[in-house]
Coordinates of C-alpha atoms in Angstrom, one line a residue:
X88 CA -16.8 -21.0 33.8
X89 CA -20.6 -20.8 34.7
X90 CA -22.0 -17.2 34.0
X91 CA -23.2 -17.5 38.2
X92 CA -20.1 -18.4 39.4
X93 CA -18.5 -16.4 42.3
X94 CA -14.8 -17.2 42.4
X95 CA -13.8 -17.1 46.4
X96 CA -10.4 -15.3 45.6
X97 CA -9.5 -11.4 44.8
X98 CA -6.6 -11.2 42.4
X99 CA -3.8 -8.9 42.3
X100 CA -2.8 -9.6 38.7
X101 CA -4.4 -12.1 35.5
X102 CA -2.4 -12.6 32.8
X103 CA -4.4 -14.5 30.6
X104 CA -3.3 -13.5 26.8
X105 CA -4.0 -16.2 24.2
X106 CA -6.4 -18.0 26.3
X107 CA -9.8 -18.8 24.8
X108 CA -12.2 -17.1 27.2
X109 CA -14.5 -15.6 24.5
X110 CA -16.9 -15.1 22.9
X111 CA -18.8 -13.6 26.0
X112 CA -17.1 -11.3 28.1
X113 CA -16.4 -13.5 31.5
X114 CA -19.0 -12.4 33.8
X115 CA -16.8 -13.6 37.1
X116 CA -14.1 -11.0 36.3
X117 CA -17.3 -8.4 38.3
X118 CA -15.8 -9.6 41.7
X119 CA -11.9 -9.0 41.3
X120 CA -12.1 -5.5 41.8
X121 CA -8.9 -5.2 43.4
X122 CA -7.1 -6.4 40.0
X123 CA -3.9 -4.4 39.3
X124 CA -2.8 -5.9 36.0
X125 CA -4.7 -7.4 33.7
X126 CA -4.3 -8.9 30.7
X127 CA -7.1 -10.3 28.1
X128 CA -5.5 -9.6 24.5
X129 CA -6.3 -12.5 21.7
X130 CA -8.4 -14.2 24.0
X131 CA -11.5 -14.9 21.9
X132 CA -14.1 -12.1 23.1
X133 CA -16.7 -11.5 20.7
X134 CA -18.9 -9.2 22.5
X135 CA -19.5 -5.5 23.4
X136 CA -17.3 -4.5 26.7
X137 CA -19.8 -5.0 29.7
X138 CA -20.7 -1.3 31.6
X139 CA -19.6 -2.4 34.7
X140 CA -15.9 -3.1 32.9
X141 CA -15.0 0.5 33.9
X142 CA -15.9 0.8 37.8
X143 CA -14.2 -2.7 38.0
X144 CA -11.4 -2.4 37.2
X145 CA -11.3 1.7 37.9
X146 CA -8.2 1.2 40.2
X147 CA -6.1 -1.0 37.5
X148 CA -2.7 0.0 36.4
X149 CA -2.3 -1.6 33.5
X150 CA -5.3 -2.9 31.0
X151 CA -4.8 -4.8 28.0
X152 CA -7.7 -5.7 25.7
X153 CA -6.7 -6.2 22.3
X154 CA -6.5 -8.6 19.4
X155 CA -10.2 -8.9 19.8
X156 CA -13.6 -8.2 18.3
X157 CA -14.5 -5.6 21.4
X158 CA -17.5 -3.6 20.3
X159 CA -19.6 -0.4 21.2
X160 CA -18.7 2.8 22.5
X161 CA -16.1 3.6 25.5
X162 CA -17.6 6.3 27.8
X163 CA -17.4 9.6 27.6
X164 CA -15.6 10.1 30.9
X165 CA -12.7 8.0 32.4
X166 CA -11.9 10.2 34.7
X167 CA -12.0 8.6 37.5
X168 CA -9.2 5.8 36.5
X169 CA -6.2 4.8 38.0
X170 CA -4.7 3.3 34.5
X171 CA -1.8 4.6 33.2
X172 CA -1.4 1.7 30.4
X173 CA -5.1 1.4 28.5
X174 CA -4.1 -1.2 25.5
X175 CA -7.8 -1.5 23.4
X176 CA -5.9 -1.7 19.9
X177 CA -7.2 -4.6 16.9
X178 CA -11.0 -4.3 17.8
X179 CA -14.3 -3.1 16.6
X180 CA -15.1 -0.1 19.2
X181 CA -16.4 3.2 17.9
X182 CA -17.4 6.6 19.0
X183 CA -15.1 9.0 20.3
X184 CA -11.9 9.4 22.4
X185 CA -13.5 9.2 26.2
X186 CA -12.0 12.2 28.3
X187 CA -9.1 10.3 30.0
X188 CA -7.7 9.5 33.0
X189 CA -4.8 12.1 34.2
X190 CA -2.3 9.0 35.3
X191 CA -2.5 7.6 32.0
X192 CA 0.7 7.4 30.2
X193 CA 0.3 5.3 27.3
X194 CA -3.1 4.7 25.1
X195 CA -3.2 2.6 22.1
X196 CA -6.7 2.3 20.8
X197 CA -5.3 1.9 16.9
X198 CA -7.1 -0.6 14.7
X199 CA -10.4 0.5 15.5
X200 CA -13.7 2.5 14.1
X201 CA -13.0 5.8 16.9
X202 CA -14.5 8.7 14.8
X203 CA -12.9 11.4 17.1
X204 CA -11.9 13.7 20.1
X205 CA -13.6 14.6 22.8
X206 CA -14.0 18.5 23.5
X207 CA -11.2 19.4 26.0
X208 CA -8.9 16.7 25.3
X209 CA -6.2 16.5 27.8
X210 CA -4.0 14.1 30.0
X211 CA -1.1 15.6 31.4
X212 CA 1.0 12.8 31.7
X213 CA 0.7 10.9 28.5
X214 CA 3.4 9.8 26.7
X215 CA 2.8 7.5 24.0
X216 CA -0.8 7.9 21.8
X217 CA -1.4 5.3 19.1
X218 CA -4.3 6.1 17.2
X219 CA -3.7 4.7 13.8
X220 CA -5.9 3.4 11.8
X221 CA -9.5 4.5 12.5
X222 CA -12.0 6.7 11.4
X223 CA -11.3 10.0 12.9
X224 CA -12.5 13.2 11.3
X225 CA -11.8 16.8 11.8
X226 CA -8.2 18.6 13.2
X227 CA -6.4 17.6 15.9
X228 CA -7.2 19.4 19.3
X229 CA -5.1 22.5 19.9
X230 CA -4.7 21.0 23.5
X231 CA -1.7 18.6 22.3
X232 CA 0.5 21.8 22.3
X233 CA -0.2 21.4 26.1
X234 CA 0.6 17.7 26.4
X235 CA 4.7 18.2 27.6
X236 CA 5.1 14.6 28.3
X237 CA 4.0 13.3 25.0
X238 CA 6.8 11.7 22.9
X239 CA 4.7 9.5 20.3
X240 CA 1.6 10.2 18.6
X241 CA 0.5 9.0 15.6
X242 CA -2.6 9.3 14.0
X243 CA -1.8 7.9 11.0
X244 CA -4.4 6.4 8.4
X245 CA -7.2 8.6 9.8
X246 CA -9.7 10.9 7.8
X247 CA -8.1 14.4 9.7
X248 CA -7.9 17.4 7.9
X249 CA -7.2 21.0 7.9
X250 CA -4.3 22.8 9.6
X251 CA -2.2 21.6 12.4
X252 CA -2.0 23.8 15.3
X253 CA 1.5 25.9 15.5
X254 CA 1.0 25.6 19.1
X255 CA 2.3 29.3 19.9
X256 CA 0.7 32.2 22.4
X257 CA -2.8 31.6 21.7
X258 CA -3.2 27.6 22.3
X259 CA -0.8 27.9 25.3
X260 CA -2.9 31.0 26.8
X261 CA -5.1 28.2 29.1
X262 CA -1.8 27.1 30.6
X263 CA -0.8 30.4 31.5
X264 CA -4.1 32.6 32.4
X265 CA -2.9 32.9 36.1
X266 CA 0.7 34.6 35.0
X267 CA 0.9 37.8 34.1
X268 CA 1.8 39.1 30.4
X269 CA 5.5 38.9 31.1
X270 CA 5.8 35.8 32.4
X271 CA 3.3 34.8 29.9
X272 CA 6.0 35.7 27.4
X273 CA 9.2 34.3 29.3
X274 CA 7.3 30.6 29.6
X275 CA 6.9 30.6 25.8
X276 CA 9.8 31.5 24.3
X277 CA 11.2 28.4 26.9
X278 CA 8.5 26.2 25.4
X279 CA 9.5 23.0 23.9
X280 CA 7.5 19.8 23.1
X281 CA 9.5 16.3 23.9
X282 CA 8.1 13.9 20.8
X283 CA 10.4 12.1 19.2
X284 CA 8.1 10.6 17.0
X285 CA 4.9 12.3 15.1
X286 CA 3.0 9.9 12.6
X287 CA 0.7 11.6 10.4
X288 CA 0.6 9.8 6.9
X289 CA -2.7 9.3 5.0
X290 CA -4.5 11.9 6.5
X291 CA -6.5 15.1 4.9
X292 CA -3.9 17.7 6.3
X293 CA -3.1 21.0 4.3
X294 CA -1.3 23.9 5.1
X295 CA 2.0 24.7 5.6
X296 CA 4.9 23.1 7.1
X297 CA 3.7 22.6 10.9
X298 CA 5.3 25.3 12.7
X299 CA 4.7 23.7 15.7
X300 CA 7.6 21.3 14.7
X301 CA 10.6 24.3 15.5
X302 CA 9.3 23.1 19.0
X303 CA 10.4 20.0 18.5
X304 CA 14.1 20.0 19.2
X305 CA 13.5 15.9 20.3
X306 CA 12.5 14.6 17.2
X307 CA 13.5 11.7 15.3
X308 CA 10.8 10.2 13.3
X309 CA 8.5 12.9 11.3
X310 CA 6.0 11.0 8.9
X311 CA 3.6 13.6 6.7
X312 CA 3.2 11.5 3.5
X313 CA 0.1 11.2 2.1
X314 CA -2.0 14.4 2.9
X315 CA -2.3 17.9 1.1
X316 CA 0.7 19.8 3.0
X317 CA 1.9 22.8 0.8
X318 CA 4.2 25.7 0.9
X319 CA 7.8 25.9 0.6
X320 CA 10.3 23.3 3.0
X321 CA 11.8 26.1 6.0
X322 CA 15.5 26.2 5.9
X323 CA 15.2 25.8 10.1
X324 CA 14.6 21.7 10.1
X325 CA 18.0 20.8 10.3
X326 CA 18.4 23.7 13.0
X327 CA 15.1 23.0 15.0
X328 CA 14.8 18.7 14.3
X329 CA 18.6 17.8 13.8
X330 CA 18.6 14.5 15.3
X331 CA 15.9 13.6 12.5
X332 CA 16.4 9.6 11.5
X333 CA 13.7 9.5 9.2
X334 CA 12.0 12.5 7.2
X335 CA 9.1 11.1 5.0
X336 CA 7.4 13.9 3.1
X337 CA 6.1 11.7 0.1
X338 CA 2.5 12.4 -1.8
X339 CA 1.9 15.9 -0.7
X340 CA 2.2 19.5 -2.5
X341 CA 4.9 21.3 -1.5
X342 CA 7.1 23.3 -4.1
X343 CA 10.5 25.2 -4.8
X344 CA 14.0 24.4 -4.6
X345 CA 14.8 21.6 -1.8
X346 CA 16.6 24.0 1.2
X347 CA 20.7 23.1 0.8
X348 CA 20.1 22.9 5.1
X349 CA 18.2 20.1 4.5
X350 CA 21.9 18.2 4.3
X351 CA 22.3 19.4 7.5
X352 CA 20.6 16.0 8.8
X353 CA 23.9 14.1 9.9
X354 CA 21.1 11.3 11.4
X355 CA 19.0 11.0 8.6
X356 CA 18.6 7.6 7.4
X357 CA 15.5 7.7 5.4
X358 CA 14.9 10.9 3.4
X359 CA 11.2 10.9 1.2
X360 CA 10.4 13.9 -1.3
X361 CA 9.2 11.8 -4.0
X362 CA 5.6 13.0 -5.3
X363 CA 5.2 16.8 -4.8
X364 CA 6.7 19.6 -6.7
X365 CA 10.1 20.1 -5.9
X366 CA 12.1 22.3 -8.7
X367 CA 15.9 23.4 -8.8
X368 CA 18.7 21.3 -8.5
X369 CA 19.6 18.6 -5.9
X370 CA 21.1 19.8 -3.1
X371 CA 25.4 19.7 -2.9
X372 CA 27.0 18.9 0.6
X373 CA 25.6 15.1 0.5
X374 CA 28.4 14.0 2.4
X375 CA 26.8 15.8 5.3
X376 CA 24.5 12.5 5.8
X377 CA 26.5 11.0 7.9
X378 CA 24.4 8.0 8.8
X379 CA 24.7 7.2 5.1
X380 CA 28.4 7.4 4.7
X381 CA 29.3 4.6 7.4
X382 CA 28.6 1.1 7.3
X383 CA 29.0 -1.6 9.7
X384 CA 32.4 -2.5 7.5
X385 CA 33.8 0.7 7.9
X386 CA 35.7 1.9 11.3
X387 CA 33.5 5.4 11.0
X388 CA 30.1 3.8 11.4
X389 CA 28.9 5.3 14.1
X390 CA 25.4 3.7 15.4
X391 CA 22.4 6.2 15.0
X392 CA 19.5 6.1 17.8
X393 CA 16.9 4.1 17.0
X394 CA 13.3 5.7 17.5
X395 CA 11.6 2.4 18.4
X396 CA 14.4 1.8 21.0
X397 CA 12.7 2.7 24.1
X398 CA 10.1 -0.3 24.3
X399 CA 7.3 0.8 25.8
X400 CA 5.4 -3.0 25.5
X401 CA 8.4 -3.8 28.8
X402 CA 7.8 -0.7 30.3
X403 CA 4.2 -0.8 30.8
X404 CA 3.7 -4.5 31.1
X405 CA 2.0 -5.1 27.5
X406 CA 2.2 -8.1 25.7
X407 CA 1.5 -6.0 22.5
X408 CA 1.9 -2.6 20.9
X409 CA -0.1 -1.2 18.0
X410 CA 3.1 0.8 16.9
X411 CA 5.3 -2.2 16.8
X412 CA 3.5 -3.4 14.4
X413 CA 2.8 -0.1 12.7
X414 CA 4.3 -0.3 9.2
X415 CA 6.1 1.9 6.4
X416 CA 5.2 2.0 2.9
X417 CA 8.5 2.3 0.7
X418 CA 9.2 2.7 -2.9
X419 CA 11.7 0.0 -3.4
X420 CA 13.0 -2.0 -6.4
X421 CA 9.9 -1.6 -8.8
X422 CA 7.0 -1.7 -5.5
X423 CA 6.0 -0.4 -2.8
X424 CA 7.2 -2.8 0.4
X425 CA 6.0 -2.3 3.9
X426 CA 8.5 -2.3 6.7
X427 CA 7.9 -2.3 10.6
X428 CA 10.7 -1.2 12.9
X429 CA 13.1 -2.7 10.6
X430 CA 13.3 0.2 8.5
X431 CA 15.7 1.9 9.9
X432 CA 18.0 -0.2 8.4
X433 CA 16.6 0.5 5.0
X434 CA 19.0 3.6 4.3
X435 CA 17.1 5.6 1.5
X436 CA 17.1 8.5 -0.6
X437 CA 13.9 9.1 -2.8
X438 CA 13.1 12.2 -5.0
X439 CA 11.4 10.5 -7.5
X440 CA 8.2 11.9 -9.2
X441 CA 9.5 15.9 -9.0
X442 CA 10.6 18.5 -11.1
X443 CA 14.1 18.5 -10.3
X444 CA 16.6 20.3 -12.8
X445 CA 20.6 19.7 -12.8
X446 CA 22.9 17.2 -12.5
X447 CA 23.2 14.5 -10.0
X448 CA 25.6 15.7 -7.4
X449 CA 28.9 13.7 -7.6
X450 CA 28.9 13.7 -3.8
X451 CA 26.6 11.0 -3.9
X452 CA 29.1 8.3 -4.5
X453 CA 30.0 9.2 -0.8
X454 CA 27.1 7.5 0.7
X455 CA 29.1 4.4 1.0
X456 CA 25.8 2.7 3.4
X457 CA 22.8 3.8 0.8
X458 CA 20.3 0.7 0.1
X459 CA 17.8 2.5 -2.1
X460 CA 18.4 5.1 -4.8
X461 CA 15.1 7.0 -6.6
X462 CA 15.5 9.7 -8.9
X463 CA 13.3 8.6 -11.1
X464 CA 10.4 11.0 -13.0
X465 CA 12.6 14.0 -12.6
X466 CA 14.3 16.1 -15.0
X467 CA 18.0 15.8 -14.6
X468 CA 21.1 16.0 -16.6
X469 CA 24.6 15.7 -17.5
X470 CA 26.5 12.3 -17.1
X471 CA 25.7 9.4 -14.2
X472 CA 28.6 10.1 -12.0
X473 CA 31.0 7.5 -12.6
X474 CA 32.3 6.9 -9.2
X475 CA 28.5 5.8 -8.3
X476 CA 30.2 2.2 -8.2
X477 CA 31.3 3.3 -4.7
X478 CA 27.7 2.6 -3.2
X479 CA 28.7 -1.1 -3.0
X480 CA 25.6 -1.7 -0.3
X481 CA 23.0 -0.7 -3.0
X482 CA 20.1 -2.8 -3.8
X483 CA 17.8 -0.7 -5.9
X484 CA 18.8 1.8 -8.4
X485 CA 16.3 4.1 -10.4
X486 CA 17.4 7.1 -12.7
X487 CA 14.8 6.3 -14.9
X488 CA 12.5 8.9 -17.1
X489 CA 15.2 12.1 -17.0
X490 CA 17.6 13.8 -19.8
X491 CA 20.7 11.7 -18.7
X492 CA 23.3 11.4 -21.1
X493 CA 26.4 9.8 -22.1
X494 CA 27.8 6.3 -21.4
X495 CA 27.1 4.1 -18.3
X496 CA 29.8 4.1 -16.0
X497 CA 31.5 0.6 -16.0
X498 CA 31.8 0.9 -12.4
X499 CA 27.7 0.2 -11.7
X500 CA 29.0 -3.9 -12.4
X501 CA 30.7 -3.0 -8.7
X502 CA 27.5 -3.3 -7.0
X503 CA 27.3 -6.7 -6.4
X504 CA 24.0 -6.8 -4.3
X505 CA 21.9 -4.8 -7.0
X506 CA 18.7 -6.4 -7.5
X507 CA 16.9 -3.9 -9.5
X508 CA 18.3 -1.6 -12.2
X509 CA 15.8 0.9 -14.1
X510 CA 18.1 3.4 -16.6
X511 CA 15.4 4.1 -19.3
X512 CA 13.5 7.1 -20.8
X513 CA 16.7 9.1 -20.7
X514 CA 19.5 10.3 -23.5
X515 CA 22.1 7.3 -22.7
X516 CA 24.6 6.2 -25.7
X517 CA 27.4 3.6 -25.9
X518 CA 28.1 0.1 -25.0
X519 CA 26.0 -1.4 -22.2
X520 CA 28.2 -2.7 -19.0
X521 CA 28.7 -6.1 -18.4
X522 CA 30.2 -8.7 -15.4
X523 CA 29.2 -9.4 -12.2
X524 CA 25.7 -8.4 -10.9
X525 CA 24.7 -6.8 -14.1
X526 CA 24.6 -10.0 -15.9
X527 CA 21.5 -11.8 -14.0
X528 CA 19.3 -8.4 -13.6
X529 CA 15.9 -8.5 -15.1
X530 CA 16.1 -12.4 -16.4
X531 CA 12.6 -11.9 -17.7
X532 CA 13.7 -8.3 -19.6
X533 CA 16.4 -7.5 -19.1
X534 CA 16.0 -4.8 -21.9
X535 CA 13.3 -3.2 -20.2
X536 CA 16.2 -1.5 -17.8
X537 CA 17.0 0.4 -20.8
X538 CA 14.3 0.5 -22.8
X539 CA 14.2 4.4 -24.6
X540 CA 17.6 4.6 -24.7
X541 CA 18.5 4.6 -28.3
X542 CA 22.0 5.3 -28.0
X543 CA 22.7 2.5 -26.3
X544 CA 23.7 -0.9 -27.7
X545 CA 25.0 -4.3 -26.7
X546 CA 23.8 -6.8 -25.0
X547 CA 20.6 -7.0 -23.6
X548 CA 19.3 -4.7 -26.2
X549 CA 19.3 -5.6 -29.9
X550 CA 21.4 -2.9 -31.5
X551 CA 25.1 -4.0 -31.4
X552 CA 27.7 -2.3 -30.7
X553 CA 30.9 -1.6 -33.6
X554 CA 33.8 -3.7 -33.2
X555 CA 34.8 -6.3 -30.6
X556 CA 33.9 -6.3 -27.0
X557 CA 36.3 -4.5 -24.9
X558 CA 37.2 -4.7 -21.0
X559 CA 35.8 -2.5 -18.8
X560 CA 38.2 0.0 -17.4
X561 CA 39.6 -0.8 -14.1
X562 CA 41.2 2.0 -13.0
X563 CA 37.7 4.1 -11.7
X564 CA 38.1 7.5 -14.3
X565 CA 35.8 8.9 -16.2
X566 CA 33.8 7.3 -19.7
X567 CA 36.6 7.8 -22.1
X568 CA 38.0 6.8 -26.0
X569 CA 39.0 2.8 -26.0
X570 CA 42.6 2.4 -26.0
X571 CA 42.4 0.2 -29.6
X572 CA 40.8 3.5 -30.7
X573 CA 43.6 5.7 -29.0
X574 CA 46.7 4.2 -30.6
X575 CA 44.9 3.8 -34.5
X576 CA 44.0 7.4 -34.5
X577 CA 47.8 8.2 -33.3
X578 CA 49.3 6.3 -35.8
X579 CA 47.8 7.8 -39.0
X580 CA 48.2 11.4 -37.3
X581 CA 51.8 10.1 -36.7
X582 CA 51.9 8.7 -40.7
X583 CA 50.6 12.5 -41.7
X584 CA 53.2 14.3 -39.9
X585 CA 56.0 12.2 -40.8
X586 CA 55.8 12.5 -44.5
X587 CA 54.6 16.2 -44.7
X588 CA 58.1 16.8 -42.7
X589 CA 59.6 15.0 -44.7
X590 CA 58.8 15.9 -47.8
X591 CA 59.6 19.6 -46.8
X592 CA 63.3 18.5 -45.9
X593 CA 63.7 17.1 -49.4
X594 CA 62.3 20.3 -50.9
X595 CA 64.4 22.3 -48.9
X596 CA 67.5 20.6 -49.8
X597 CA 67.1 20.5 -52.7
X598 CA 66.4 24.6 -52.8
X599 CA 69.5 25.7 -50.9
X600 CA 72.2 22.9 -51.8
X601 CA 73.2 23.8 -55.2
X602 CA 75.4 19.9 -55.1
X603 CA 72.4 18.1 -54.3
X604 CA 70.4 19.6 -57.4
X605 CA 73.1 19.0 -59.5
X606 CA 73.1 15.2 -58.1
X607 CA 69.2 14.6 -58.0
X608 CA 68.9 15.8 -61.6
X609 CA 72.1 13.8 -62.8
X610 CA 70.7 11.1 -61.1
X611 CA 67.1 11.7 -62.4
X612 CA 68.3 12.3 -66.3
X613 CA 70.6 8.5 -66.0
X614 CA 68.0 7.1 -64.8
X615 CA 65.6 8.5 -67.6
X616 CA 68.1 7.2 -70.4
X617 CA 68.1 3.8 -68.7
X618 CA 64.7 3.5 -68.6
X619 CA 64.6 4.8 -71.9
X620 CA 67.0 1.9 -73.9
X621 CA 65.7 -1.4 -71.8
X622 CA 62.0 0.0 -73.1
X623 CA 63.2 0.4 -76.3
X624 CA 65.3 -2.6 -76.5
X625 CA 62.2 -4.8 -75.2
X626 CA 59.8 -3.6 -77.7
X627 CA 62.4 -4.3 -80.4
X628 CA 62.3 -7.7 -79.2
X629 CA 58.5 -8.6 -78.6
X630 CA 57.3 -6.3 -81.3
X631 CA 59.8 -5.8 -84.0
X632 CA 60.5 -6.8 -87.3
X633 CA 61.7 -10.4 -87.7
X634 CA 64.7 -11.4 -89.7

């Protein structure tokens, strides 16, 4: 289109995603101010967002600019907007958060150079915030603990730091100036925030566990990996977040003994400690996970609620979402793997890189639906349970770098769909198992899974073992003697006790049968004599005199 051109028409609604209108911004979109929807996302534009953008399309629903190299500032004040869906994600803009308008309900502005908030941040109706991935600095506004329609935020990937606000009397006094102190009082202990998700990995954050999260009762996707949290865990986040699906508190600081509630999280699907300073032992009660017990196979699989499953991109007529294609970073089978909003599905447990003490709790062969297994980089003990066989959907397995001892059960060649298998560094003795799965891990080194285990022998490693190979056990028990072994060892006992007994019935015959003396020794002195001529006789014959 010619930069002059006046189209005669007003439209209600432009959907023009994918189409190549760039690199300048169209100048002809000046005259549709009575546009409702539109839609300009991977279109091309390779320019700075034209100041007359904003009065334009002020009285716009729905406004979707992204996937494209957008650049500037936004203005300080939107205010005076209509939108209620503002879609700028995948661009170049930078500067602050503008003041926005109060019918907005959903703002995604993630993948972007935004260095910040604006002072008095507030939009009382907003819903859904993605932020992720840009440049902003300092804490986040203590006016989110007013926002009682939000349900996602995440600011994930950002430079933030310091403390989170705990949202309690002091941030909420604004809300409440015009009510007296008892009301004042009455209206807080009622307060509750409605997210369901909160995304705050690779940030600056310290602190304590957010206290602002026993608000929370909604939540189902917490992410605080990768920032400088510390403190101890609160036993109230089972009590306060129970419908929790995933919990990811990875890379931070915090210390003690994991709380025993923390099994209280009958949703949980993806549980991260790994990389802080966790002591004491793991948790019992595993069973409590729930979501980790059933599997599709199984008739108690009950379907957990996924946090993704209220799509926003329908509900606000978006072609795109930054958080759909937000991703999580797991630990998995020797790497770290990113996963969208598949990862539900991932069913995890990771402690790895603590200080954890104990025994692994046999209650974990109960998690029937677990994927991924990391204990790795603690300092655990005692035997691998040997009914850990049971977790037949398990794809990566590390126990690596602890104070294990004792065989390895036979019943790991169960787990047909293992991929990865890491056992050294630890106190392991024995024959290594064999069949199935275990037979085609690590092609390239395959002794590398066991590596630092010099107990160990068979194959892949090069110490062998004594004796023939045996069978695995079938029945399921615990690491035991060989049978072969068994039934030698009961024969010579059996050899030892037979001829002390009964030697000491010969003896005692012998003491207390006056008959039986007087026949042993008869028997003992004819059998002297005859021994005595047939020697004598035979020398005689070889060696005597001849006549």
């Amino acid at each position: 289109m010619d930069s002059h051109w006046v189209p005669p028409f007003n439209l209600d609604t432009a959907w023009l995603s994918s189409c190549n209108l760039g690199p300048q911004f169209p100048t002809w979109f000046r005259w549709q101010k009575s546009i409702r929807e539109l839609e300009m996302s991977n279109t091309g534009l390779v320019s700075r967002i034209p100041d007359w953008f904003w009065e334009t399309f002020s009285q716009a629903t729905h406004l979707d600019l992204s996937s494209n190299q957008l650049s500037g500032e936004l203005p300080f004040n939107l205010d005076f907007m209509s939108v209620v869906a503002l879609s700028m994600q995948s661009n170049q803009l930078t500067g602050l958060i503008p003041k926005l308008p109060r019918t907005i309900e959903l703002l995604d502005i993630s993948r972007n150079s935004l260095d910040g908030f604006v002072p008095n941040f507030q939009a009382p109706h907003l819903e859904v915030a993605v932020l992720f991935s840009n440049s902003i600095t300092g804490t986040i506004p203590t006016s989110i603990c007013r926002l009682q329609k939000l349900r996602v935020l995440d600011l994930s990937n950002n430079m933030l730091s310091k403390e989170l606000p705990d949202c309690g009397q002091k941030e909420l006094k604004p809300q409440n100036q015009s009510s007296n102190n008892s009301t004042g009082v009455n209206s807080l202990s009622f307060f509750s925030l409605k997210i369901t998700t909160l995304l705050l990995s690779n940030n600056s954050f310290s602190g304590g566990f957010p206290l602002f999260l026993q608000q929370c009762q909604n939540l189902s996707f917490l992410d605080l990996s990768q920032n400088k949290f510390t403190g101890e865990l609160p036993r109230w986040i089972s009590k306060s977040m129970p419908g929790l699906v995933i919990l990811r508190l990875r890379s931070n600081n915090f210390f003690g003994q994991i709380p025993n509630e923390i099994m209280g999280l009958q949703d949980v699907c993806i549980l991260d400690l790994s990389n802080n300073n966790f002591s004491g032992a793991i948790p019992p009660y595993m069973e409590n996970l729930k979501a980790l017990i059933g599997t599709a196979a199984t008739d108690d699989y009950t379907p957990v609620d996924d946090p993704f499953a209220e799509d926003y991109s329908d509900k606000y007529g978006l072609a795109d979402m930054g958080m759909s294609n937000d991703s999580l970073s797991v630990v998995i089978k020797g790497q770290v793997l990113e996963y969208t909003e598949n990862a539900l599905y991932l069913m995890s447990i990771d402690l790895s890189c603590n200080s954890l003490t104990g025994e692994i709790p046999v209650k974990l062969s109960a998690l029937a639906g677990l994927i991924n297994l990391n204990l790795s980089s603690n300092m655990l003990s005692g035997n691998i349970p040997y009914k850990i066989g049971n977790l037949r959907l398990l794809e990566s397995l590390d126990l690596s770098k602890n104070i294990l001892g004792g065989q390895i059960p036979w019943s790991l060649s169960n787990l047909t769909y293992l991929s990865r298998l890491n056992l050294s560094y630890n106190n392991l003795s024995g024959r290594i198992p064999s069949g199935n799965q275990l037979d085609i891990l690590g092609t390239d080194d395959a002794a590398y899974m066991y590596i630092g285990n010099p107990g160990l022998c068979g194959h892949p490693v090069l110490r062998q073992c004594p004796g023939p190979p045996r069978d695995p056990p079938t029945n399921g028990e615990p690491t035991r003697l060989p049978e072969d072994g068994l039934s030698q060892i009961d024969f010579l006992l059996g050899s030892i006790i037979g001829f002390v007994a009964a030697t000491w019935m010969v003896f005692f015959g012998l003491l207390f049968m006056k008959r039986w003396r007087y026949a042993y020794f008869g028997l003992l002195d004819k059998l002297y004599d005859r021994l005595y001529v047939i020697s004598v006789v035979t020398w005689q014959k070889w060696f005597g005199p001849r006549v």
